[in-house]
Coordinates of C-alpha atoms and ligand atoms in Angstrom, one line a residue:
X1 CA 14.7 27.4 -19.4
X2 CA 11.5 26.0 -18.8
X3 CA 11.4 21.9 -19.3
X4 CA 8.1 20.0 -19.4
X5 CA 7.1 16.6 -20.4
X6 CA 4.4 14.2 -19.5
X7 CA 4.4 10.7 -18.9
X8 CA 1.0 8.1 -19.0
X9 CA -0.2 6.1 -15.6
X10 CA -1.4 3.3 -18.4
X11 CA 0.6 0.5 -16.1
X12 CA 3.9 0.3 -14.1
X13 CA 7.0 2.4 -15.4
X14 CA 9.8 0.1 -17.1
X15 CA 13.5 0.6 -18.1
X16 CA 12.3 2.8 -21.5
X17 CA 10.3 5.3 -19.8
X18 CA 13.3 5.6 -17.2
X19 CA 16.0 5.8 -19.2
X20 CA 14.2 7.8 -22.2
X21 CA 13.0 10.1 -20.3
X22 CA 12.6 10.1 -16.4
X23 CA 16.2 10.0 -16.0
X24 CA 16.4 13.4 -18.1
X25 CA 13.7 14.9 -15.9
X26 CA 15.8 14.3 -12.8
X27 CA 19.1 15.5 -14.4
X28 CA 17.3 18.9 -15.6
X29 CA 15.4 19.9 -12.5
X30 CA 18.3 21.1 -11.1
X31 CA 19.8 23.6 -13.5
X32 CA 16.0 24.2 -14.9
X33 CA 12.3 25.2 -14.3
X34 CA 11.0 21.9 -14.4
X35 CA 7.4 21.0 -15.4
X36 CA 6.4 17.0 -15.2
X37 CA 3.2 15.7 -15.0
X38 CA 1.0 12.1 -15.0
X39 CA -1.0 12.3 -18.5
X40 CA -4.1 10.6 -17.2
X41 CA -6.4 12.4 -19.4
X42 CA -4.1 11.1 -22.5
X43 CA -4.3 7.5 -20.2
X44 CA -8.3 7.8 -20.5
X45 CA -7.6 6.6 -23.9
X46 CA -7.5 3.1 -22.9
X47 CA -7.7 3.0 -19.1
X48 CA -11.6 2.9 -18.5
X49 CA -11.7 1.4 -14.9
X50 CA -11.8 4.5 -12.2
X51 CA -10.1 2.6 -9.5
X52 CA -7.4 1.6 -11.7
X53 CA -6.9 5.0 -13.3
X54 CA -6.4 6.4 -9.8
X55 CA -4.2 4.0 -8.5
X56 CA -2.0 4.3 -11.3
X57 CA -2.0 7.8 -10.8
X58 CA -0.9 7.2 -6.8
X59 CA 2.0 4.4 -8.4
X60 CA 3.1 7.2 -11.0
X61 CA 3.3 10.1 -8.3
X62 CA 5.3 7.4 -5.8
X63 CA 7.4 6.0 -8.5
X64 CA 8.6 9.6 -9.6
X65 CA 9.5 10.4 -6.5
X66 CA 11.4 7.5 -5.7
X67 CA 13.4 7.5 -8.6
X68 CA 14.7 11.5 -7.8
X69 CA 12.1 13.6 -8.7
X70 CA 12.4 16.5 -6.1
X71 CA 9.0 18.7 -5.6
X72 CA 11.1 21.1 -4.0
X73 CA 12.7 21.8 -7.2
X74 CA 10.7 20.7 -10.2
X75 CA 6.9 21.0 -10.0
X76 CA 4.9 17.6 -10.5
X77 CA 1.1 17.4 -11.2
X78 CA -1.4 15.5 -12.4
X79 CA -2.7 16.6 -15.9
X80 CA -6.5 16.7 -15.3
X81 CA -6.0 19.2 -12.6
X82 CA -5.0 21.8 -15.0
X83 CA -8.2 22.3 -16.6
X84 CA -6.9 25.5 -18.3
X85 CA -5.1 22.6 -20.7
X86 CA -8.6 21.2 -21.5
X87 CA -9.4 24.3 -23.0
X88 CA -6.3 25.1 -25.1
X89 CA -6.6 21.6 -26.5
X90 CA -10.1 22.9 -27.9
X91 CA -8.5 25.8 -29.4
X92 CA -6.1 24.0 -30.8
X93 CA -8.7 21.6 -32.2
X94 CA -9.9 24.2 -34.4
X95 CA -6.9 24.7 -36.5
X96 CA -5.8 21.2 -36.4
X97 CA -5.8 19.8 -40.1
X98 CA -6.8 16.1 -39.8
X99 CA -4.5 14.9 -42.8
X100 CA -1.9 16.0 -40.0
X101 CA -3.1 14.0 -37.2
X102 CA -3.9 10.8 -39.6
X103 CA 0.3 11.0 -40.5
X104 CA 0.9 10.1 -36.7
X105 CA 2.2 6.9 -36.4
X106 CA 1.5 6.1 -32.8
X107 CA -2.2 6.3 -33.4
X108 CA -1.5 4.4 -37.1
X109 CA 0.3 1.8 -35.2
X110 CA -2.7 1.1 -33.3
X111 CA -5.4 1.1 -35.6
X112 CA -3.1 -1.5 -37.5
X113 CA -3.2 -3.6 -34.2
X114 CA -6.9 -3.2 -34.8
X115 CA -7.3 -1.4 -31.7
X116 CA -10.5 0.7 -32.8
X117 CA -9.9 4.4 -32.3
X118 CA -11.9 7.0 -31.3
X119 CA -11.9 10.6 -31.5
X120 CA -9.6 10.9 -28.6
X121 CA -7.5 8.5 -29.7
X122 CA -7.0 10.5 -33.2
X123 CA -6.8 13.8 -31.3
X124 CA -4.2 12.6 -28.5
X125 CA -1.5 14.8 -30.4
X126 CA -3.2 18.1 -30.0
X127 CA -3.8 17.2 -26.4
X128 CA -0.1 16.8 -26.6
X129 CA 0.2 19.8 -27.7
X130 CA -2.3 21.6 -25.3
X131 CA 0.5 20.5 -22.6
X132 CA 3.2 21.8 -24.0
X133 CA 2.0 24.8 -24.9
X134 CA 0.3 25.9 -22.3
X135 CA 3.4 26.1 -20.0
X136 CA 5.4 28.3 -22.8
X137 CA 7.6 25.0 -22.6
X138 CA 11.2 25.5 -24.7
X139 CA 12.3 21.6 -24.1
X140 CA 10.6 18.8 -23.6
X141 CA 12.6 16.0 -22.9
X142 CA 11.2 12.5 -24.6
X143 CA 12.1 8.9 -26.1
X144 CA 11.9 8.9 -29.7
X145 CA 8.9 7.6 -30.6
X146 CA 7.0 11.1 -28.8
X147 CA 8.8 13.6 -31.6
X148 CA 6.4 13.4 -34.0
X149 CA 4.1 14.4 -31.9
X150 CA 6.2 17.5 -30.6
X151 CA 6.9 18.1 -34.4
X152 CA 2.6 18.5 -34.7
X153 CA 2.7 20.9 -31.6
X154 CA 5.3 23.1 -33.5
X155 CA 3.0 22.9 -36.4
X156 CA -0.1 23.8 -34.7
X157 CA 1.9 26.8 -32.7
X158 CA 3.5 27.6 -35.4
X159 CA 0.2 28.2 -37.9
X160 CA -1.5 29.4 -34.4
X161 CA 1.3 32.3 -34.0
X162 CA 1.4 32.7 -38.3
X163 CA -3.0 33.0 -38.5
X164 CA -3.6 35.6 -35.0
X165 CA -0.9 37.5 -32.6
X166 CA 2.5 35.8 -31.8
X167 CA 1.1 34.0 -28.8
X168 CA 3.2 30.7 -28.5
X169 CA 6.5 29.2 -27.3
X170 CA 8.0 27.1 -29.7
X171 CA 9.6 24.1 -28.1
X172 CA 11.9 22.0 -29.4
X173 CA 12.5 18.0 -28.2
X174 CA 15.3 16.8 -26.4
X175 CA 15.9 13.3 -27.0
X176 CA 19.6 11.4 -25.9
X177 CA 20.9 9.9 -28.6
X178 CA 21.9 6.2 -26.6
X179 CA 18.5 5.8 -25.0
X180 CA 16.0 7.2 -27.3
X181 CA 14.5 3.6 -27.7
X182 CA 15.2 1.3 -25.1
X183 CA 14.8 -2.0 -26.4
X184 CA 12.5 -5.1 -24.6
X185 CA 13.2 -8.6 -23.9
X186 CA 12.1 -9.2 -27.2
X187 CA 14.3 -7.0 -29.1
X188 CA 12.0 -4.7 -30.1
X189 CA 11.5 -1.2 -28.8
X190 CA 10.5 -1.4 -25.1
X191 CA 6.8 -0.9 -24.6
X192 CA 3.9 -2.1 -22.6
X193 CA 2.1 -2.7 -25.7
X194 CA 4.3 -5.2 -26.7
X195 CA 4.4 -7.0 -23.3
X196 CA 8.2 -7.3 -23.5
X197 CA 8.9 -4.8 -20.4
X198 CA 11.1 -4.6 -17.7
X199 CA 9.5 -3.0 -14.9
X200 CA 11.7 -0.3 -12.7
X201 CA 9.9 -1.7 -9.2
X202 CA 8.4 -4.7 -10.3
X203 CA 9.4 -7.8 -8.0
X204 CA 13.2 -8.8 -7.8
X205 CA 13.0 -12.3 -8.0
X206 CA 10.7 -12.0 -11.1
X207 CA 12.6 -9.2 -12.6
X208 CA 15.6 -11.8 -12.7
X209 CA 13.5 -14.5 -14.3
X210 CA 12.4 -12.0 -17.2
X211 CA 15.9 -11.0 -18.0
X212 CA 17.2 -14.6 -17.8
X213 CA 14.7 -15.1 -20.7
X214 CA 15.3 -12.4 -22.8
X215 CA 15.7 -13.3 -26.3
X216 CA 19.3 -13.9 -27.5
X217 CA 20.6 -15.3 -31.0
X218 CA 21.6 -18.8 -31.6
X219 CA 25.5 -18.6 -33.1
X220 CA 28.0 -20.4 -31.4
X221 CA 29.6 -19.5 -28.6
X222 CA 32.9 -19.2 -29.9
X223 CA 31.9 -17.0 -32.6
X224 CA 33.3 -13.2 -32.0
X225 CA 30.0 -10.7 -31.6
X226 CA 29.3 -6.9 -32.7
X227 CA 28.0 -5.6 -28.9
X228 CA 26.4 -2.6 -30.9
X229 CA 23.7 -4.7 -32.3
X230 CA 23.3 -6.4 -29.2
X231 CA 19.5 -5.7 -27.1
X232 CA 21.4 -7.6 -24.4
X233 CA 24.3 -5.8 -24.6
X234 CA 22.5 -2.2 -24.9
X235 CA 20.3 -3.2 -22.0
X236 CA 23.5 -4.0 -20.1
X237 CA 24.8 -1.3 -20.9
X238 CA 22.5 1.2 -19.5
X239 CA 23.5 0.0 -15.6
X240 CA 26.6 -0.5 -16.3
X241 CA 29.8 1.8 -15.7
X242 CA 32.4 2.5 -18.3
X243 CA 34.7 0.1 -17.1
X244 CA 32.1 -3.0 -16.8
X245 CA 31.1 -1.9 -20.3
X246 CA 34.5 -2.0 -21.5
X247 CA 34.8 -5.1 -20.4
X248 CA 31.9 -6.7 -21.6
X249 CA 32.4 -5.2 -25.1
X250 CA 35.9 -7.1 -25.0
X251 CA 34.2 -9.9 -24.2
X252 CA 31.3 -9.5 -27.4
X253 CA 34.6 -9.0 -29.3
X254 CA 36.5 -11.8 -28.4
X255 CA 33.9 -14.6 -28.8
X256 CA 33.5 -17.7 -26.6
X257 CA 31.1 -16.3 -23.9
X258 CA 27.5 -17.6 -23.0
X259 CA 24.4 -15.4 -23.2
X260 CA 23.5 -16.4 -19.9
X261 CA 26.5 -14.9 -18.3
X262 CA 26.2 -11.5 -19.8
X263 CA 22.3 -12.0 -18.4
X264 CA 23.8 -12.7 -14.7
X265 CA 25.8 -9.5 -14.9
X266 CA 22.5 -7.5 -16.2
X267 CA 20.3 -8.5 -13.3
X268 CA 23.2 -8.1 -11.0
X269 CA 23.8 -4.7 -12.5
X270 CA 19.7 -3.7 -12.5
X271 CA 19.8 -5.4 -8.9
X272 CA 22.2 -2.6 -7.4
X273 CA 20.9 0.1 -9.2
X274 CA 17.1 -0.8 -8.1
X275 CA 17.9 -1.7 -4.4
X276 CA 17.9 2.2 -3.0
X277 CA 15.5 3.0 -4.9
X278 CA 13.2 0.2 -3.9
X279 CA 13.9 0.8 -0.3
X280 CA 13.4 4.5 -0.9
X281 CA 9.8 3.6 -2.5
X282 CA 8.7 1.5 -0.1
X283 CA 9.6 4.5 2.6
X284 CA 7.1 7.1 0.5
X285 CA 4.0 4.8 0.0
X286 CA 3.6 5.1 4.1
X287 CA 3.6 8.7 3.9
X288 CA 0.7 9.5 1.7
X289 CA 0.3 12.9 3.0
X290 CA 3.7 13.9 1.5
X291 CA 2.6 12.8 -2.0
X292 CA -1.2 15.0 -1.6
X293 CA 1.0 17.9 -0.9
X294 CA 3.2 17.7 -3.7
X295 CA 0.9 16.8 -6.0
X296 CA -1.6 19.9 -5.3
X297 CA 1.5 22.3 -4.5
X298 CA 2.8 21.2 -8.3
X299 CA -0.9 21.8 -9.5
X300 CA -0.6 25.1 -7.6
X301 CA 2.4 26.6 -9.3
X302 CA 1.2 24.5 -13.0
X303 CA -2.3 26.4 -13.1
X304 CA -0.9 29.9 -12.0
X305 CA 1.0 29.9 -15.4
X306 CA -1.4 28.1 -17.4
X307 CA -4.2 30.6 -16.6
X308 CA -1.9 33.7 -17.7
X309 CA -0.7 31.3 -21.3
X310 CA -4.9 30.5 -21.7
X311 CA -5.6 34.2 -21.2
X312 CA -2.8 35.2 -24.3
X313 CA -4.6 32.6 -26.3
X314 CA -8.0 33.7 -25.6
X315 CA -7.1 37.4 -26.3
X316 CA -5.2 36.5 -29.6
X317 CA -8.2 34.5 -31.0
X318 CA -11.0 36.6 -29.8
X319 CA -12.9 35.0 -26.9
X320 CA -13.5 37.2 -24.3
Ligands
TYM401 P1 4.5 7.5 -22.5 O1 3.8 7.4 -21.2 O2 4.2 6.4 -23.5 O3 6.0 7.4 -22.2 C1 6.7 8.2 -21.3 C2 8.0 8.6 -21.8 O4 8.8 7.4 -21.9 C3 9.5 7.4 -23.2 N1 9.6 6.0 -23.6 C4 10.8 5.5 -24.1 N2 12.0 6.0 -24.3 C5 13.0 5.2 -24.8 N3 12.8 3.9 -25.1 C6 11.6 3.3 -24.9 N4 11.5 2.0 -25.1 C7 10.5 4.1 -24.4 N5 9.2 3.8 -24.1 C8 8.7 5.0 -23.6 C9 8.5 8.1 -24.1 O5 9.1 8.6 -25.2 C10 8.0 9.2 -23.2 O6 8.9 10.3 -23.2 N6 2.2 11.0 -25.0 C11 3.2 10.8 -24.0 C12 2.8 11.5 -22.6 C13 2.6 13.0 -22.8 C14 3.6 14.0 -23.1 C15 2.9 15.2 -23.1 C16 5.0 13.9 -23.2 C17 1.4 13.6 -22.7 N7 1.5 14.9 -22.9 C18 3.6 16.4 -23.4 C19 5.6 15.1 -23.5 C20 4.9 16.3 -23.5 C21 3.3 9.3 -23.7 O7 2.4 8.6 -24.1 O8 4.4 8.9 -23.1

């Protein structure tokens, strides 16, 4: 089965974009023809300093590999080196109708923040869609708040495929259930636009200091608790094992616990998970030769199939 999915190098990866999706990445690449690549076009949307947009694009290759990601197995690449994609999302353009894209409530959402959009902005769906498509992608592993968006790539394929030749893949999301939307410190879904992340390799010390602060209720201690509509709880449980969150839920259940304990057992828990895979980081950014190859062997293998998908297209729709 062939898996792809994208992720943006608009800032440092947090706990969401791990356990929504990287995590799924890692887990599939080795039963599956994986496809994952760094979305800096789609990151062009609001990154507009060069040397930023490239070193994120550096911390996203480093921080993918760190955390499993196994070129030798699942083919990683940067977006804009696919330029095949650029194309297709043109096509694409053509039959998109905009009542369509104005429904999406990603780009809603920031227009409300009064964020003002632009054309790209509006169109970031269809570019979506461009990736998917042009790897004749069946999954595409994702956190929630991306399946609209692979619901408007079925959509476009779908009256693509209906108007010329059969030409398209239809793919279909995979999202897990538990960590579809990995709440913040806040409560809230996780997500650097609400500034209540929690980085994957940000610095320990401060890491601790952000979960010691995220936001809890203020009922009495003795009063029992419901763990399932917990953030703090659902956080902890994403480290922890099925004993320690057997445990803990007693604990939610019984009443006459502090917040600040369960926080202690979180950071602890985040702590040993992160270690290895700090160490491992801080082992790849001195071998920046490794992460060239990778990325250009991934862009390698992601063009040779994008050419022969653009060429389908181009013959279906009548550009020769
Ligand atoms: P991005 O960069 O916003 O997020 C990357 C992935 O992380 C997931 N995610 C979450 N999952 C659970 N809980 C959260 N709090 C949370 N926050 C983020 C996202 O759902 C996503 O899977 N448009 C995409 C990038 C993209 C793409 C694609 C994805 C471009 N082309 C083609 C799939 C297929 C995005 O902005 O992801």
């Amino acid at each position: 089965m062939r898996v792809l999915s994208g992720i943006q190098p608009t800032g440092r990866f947090h706990w969401g974009n791990y356990f929504g999706a990287i995590k799924q990445y890692i887990e599939l690449q080795h039963e599956h023809d994986g496809y994952y690549f760094i979305a800096d076009l789609h990151a062009l949307t609001t990154i507009r300093d060069p040397s930023l947009l490239r070193a994120n694009v550096r911390d996203a290759a480093l921080d993918l590999l760190a955390l499993g990601l196994d070129p030798s197995k699942a083919t990683l690449f940067v977006q804009s080196h696919i330029p095949e994609v650029s194309e297709l999302y043109w096509i694409l353009m053509t039959g998109a109708p905009l009542g369509l894209l104005e429904r999406c409530v990603a780009f809603k959402d920031k227009e409300a923040r009064g964020i003002k959009a632009d054309a790209g902005l509006f169109t970031y769906p269809v570019l979506m869609a461009a990736d998917i498509l042009a790897y004749d992608s069946q999954c595409v592993p994702v956190g929630e708040d991306q399946n609209q968006h692979i619901e408007v790539c079925r959509d476009l394929a779908r009256s693509f495929n209906a108007q010329f030749a059969d030409t398209f893949v239809m793919p279909t999301a995979r999202i897990v259930k538990d960590t579809a939307k990995v709440p913040g410190t806040d409560g809230q879904k996780m997500s650097k636009s609400y500034d209540n992340t929690l980085g994957l390799f940000e610095d320990a010390k401060e890491l601790r200091k952000k979960i010691m602060r995220i936001s809890t209720d203020s009922r009495p201690m003795e009063e029992p608790k419901d763990p399932d509509t917990d953030h703090l709880y659902q956080l902890y449980s994403l480290f922890a094992t099925d004993e320690q969150r057997q445990e803990v839920r007693a604990i939610y259940e019984r009443g006459g616990f502090g917040y600040g304990d369960i926080k202690k057992r979180l950071a602890d828990a985040a702590d040993a998970f992160l270690n290895p895979l700090r160490a491992r980081r801080a082992e790849l950014a001195s071998d920046d030769a490794y992460v060239a190859k990778a990325l250009e062997d991934g862009a390698h293998r992601a063009r040779k199939v994008a050419r022969e998908v653009l060429s389908r297209v181009q013959k279906a729709c009548g550009l020769t």
